[in-house]
Short mmCIF file of C-alpha atoms in Angstrom, two decimals:
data_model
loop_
_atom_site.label_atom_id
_atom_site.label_comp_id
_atom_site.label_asym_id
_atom_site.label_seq_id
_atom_site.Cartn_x
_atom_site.Cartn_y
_atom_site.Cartn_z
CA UNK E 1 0.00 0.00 0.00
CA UNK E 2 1.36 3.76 -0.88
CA UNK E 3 0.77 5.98 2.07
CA UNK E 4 0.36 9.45 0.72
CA UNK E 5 2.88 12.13 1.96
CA UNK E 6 1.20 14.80 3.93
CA UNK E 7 2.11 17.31 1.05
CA UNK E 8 4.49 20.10 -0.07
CA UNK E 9 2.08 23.34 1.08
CA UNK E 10 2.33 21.99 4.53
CA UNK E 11 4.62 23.99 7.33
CA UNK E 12 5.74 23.38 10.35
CA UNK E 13 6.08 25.93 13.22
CA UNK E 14 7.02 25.57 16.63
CA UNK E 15 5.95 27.99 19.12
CA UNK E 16 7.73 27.96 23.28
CA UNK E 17 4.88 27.45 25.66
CA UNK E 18 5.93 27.32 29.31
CA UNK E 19 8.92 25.96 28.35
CA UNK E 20 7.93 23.91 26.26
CA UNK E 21 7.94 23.54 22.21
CA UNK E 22 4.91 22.92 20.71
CA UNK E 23 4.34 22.05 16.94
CA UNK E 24 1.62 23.10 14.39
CA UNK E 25 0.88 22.26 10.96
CA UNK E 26 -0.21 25.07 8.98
CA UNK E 27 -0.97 25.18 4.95
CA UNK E 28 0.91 27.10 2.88
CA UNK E 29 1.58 30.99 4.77
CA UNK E 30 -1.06 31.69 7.50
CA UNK E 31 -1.94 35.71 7.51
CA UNK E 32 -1.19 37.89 10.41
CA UNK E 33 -3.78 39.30 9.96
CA UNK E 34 -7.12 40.25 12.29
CA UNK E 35 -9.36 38.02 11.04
CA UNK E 36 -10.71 34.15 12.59
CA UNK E 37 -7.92 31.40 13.34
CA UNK E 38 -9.04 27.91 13.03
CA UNK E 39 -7.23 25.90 15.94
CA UNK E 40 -7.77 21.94 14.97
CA UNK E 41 -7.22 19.65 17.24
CA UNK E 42 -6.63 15.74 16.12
CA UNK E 43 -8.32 12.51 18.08
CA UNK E 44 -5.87 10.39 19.70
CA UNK E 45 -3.10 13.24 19.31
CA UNK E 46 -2.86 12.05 15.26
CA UNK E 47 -2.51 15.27 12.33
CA UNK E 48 -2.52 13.63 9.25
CA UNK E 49 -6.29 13.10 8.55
CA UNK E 50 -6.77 16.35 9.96
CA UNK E 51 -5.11 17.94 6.96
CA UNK E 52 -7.91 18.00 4.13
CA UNK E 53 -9.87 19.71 6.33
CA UNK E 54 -7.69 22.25 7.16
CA UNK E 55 -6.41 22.80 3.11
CA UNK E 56 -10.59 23.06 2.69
CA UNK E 57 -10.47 26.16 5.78
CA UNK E 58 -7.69 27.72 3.65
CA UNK E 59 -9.39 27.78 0.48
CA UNK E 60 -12.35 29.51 2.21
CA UNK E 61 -10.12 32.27 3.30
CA UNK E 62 -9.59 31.16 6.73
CA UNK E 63 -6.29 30.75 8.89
CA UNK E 64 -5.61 27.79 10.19
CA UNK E 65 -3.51 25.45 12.49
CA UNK E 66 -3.09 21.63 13.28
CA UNK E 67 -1.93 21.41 16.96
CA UNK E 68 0.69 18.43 17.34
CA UNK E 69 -0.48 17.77 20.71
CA UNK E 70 0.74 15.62 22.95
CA UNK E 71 2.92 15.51 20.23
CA UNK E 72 3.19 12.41 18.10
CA UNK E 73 3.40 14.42 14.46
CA UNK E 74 7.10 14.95 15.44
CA UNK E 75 10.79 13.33 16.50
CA UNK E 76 10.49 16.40 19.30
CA UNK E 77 9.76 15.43 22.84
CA UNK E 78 6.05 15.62 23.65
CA UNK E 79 5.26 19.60 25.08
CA UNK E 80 2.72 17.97 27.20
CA UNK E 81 1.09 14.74 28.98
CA UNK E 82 -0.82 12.13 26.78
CA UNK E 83 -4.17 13.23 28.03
CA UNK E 84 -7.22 15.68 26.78
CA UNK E 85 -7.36 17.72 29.45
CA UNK E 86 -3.29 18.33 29.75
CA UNK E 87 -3.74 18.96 25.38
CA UNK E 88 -6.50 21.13 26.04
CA UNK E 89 -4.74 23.22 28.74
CA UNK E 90 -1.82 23.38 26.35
CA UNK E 91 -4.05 24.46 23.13
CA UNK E 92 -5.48 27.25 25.36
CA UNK E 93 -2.01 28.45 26.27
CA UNK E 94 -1.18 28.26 22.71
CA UNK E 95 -4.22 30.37 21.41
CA UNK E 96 -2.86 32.89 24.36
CA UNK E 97 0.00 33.35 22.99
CA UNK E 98 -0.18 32.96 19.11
CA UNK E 99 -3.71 34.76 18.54
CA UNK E 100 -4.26 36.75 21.95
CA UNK E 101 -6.63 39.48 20.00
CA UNK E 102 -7.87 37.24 17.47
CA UNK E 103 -11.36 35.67 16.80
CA UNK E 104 -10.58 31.94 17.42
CA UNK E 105 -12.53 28.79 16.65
CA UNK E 106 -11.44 25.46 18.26
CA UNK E 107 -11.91 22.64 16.49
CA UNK E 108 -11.30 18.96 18.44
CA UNK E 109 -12.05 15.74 16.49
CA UNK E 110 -12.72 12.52 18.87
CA UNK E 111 -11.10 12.59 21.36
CA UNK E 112 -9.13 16.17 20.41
CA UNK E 113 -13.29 16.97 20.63
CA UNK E 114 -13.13 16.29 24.62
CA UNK E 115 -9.76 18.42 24.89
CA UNK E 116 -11.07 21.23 22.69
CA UNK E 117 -14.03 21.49 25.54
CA UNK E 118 -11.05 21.49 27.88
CA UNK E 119 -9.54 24.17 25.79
CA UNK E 120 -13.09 26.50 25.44
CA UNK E 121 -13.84 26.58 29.32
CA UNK E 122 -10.17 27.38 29.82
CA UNK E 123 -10.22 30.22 26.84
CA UNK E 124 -13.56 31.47 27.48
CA UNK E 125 -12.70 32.75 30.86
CA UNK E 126 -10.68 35.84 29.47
CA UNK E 127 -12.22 36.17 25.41
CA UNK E 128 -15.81 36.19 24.19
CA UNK E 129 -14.57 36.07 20.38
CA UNK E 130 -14.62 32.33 20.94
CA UNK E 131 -16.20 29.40 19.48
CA UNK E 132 -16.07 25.72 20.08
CA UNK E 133 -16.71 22.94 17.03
CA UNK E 134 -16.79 19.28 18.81
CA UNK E 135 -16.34 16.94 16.32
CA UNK E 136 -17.44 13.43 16.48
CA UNK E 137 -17.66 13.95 20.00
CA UNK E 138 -16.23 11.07 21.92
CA UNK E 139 -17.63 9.10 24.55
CA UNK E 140 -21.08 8.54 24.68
CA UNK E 141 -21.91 7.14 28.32
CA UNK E 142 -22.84 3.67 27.26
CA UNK E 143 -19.59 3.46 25.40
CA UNK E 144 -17.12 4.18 28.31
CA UNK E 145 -15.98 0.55 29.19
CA UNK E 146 -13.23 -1.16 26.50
CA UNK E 147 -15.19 -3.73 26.03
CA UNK E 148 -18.29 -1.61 24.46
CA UNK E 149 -16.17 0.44 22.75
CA UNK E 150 -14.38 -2.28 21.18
CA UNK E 151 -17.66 -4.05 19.30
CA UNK E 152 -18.46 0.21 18.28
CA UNK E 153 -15.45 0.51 17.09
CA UNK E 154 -15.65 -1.53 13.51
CA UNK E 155 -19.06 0.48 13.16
CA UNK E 156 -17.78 3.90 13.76
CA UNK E 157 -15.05 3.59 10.93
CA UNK E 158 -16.93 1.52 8.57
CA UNK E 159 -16.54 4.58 5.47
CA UNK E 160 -13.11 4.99 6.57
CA UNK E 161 -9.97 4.33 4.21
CA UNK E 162 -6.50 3.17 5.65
CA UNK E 163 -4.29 5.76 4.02
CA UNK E 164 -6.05 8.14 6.67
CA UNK E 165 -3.49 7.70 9.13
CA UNK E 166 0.07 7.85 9.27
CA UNK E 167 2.20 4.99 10.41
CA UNK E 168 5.00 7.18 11.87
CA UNK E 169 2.64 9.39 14.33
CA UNK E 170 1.43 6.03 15.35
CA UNK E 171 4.42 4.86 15.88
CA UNK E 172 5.61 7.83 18.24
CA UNK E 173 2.08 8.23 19.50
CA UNK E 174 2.60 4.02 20.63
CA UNK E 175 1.59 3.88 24.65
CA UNK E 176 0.95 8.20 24.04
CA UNK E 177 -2.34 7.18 21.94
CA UNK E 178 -3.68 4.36 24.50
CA UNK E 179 -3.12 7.16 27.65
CA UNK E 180 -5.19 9.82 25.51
CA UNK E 181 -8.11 7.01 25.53
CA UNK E 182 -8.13 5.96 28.80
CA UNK E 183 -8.53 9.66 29.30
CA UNK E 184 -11.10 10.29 27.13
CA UNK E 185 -12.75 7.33 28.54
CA UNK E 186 -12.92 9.13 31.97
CA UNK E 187 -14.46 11.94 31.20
CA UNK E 188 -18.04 13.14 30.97
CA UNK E 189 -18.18 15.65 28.57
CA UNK E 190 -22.09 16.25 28.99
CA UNK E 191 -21.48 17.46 32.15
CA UNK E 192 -18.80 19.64 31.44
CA UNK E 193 -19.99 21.43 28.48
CA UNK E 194 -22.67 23.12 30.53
CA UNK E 195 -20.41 25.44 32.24
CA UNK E 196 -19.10 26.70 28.30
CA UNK E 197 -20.82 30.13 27.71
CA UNK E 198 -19.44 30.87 23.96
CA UNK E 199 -21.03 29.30 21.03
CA UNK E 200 -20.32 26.05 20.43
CA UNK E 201 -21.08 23.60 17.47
CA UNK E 202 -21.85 19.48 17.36
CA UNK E 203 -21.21 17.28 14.23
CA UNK E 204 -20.51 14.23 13.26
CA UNK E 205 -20.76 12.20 10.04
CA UNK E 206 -24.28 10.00 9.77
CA UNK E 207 -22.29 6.94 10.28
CA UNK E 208 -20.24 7.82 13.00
CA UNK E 209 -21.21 4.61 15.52
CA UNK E 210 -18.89 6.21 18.22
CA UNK E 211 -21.21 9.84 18.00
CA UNK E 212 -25.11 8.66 17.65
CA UNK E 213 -28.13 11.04 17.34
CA UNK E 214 -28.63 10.04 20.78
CA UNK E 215 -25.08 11.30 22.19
CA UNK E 216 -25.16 14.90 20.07
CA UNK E 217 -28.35 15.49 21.41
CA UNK E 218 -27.43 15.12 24.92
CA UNK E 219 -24.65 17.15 24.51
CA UNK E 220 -26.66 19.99 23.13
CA UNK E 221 -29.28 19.60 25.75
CA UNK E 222 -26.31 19.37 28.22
CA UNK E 223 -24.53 22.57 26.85
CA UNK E 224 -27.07 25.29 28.66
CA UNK E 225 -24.61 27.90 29.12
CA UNK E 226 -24.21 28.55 25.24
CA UNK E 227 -25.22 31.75 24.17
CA UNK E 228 -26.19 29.18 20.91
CA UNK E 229 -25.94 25.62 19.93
CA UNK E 230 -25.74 24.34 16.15
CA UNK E 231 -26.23 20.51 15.39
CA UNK E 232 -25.83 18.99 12.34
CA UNK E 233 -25.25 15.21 10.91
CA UNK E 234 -23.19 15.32 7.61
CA UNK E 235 -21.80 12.21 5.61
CA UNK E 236 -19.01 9.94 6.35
CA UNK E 237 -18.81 7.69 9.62
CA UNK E 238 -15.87 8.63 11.81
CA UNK E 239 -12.81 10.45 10.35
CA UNK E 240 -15.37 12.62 7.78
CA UNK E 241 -12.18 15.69 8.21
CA UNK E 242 -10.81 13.01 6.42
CA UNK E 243 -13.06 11.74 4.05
CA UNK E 244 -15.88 14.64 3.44
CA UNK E 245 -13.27 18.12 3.86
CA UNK E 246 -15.53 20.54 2.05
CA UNK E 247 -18.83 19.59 4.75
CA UNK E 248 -16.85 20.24 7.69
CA UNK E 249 -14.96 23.01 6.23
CA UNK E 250 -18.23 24.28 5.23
CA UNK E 251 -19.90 23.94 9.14
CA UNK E 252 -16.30 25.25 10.55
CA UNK E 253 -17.14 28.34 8.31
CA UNK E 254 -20.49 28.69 10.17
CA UNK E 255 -18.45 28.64 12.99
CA UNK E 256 -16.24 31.49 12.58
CA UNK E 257 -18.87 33.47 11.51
CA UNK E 258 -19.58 32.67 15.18
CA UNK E 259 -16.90 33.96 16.34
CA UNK E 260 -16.42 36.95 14.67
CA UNK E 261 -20.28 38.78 15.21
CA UNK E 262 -22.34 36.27 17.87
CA UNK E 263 -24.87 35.53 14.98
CA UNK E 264 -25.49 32.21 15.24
CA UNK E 265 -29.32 31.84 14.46
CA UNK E 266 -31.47 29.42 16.31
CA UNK E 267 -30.24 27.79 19.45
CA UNK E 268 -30.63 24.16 18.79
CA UNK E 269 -33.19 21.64 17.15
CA UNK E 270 -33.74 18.30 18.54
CA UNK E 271 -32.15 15.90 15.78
CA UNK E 272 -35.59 13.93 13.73
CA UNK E 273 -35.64 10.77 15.18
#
């Protein structure tokens, strides 16, 4: 099998946090500029299939950035512990210090969904120009024991190719990727997400096993501190940054909008049943 090479307009930058060196992806030159920054951050800690996404946020204008955190997209020693709420603490520090007046949206994927809430209730404290996009939101409550997860799991990637991921971050990633789900498995996102008070969006693609109807729902009930809630199902099953760019580039624009003005429309609709 040819595993495709993450491609020539990507760049990597390295910005000191505490101490500590963190890496981004970015595509092609991001502006300085005033306008939104799109902040992705990868499930299990894993950039690659996060990159069509982020090429799809370019060509609609927007900034954006892949956070390599813990750290697995590079030979560099990890900036920060295996686990979403350490990544999230880290992303938030990074936003502080790379985009302190900017408009930013958070994106987290997975389990990089769970640290990007970490991230928002950490960021939201000192900015308003804030929005949170969880992304195939990981773990519903019935799916929180290995075992449960494990006959999910075949479901949840059932649309999803191989060449999405990238043997050397799992490599590095190695015992990195099983502490970030065991940590991810702890958590209870539903009840977290009701102390967020910026706007925050749900997705996840229609066949995503490991992010039902059900578990989006919940979440938006859950999230009563939002100023706003958007919900919306598009194709793919789990890794749809990977596999359908344009439709989450296309909700992440929503998102910004978001961001930059507060209009965000209606506040949520229950998902048909």
């Amino acid at each position: 099998m040819t595993w495709p090479h993450r491609g020539s307009d990507v760049r990597d930058r390295w910005t000191t946090v505490r101490g500590r060196d963190v890496h981004c992806l970015t595509i092609g030159g991001t502006r300085s500029g005033s306008g939104p920054l799109v902040v992705v951050l990868p499930g299990l800690g894993l950039p690659f299939y996060t990159l069509r996404t982020a090429r799809a946020l370019v060509g609609r204008g927007l900034d954006c950035v892949v956070l390599d955190l813990p750290g697995f997209g590079s030979d560099r020693p990890w900036p920060t512990r295996p686990n979403i709420h350490a990544t999230g603490l880290t992303a938030a520090r990074w936003v502080e210090a790379e985009a302190p007046e900017r408009p930013v949206v958070v994106v987290g994927h997975s389990t990089g969904a769970q640290a990007a809430l970490t991230a928002g209730l950490a960021l939201s404290a000192r900015r308003r120009a804030l929005c949170v996009v969880l992304a195939g939101p990981t773990f519903a409550p019935e799916q929180r024991r290995l075992r449960r997860l494990a006959r999910t799991t075949p479901f949840a990637y059932r649309h999803d190719p191989p060449n999405e991921l990238n043997p050397a971050e799992l490599y590095r990633g190695r015992a990195g990727i099983i502490a970030m789900l065991h940590s991810g498995l702890r958590d209870a996102p539903e009840q977290r997400i009701a102390h967020l008070p910026v706007p925050v969006t749900l997705t996840a693609g229609a066949q995503d096993a490991f992010a039902p109807v059900e578990w989006l729902d919940l979440l938006a009930r859950s999230a009563c501190g939002a100023p706003t809630v958007r919900t919306s199902l598009l194709n793919g099953s789990h890794n749809n940054l990977f596999t359908h760019p344009d439709e989450v580039a296309g909700l992440v624009t929503l998102a910004a909008d978001d961001a930059t003005s507060g209009d965000t429309g209606p506040r949520w609709t229950p998902s048909p049943a």
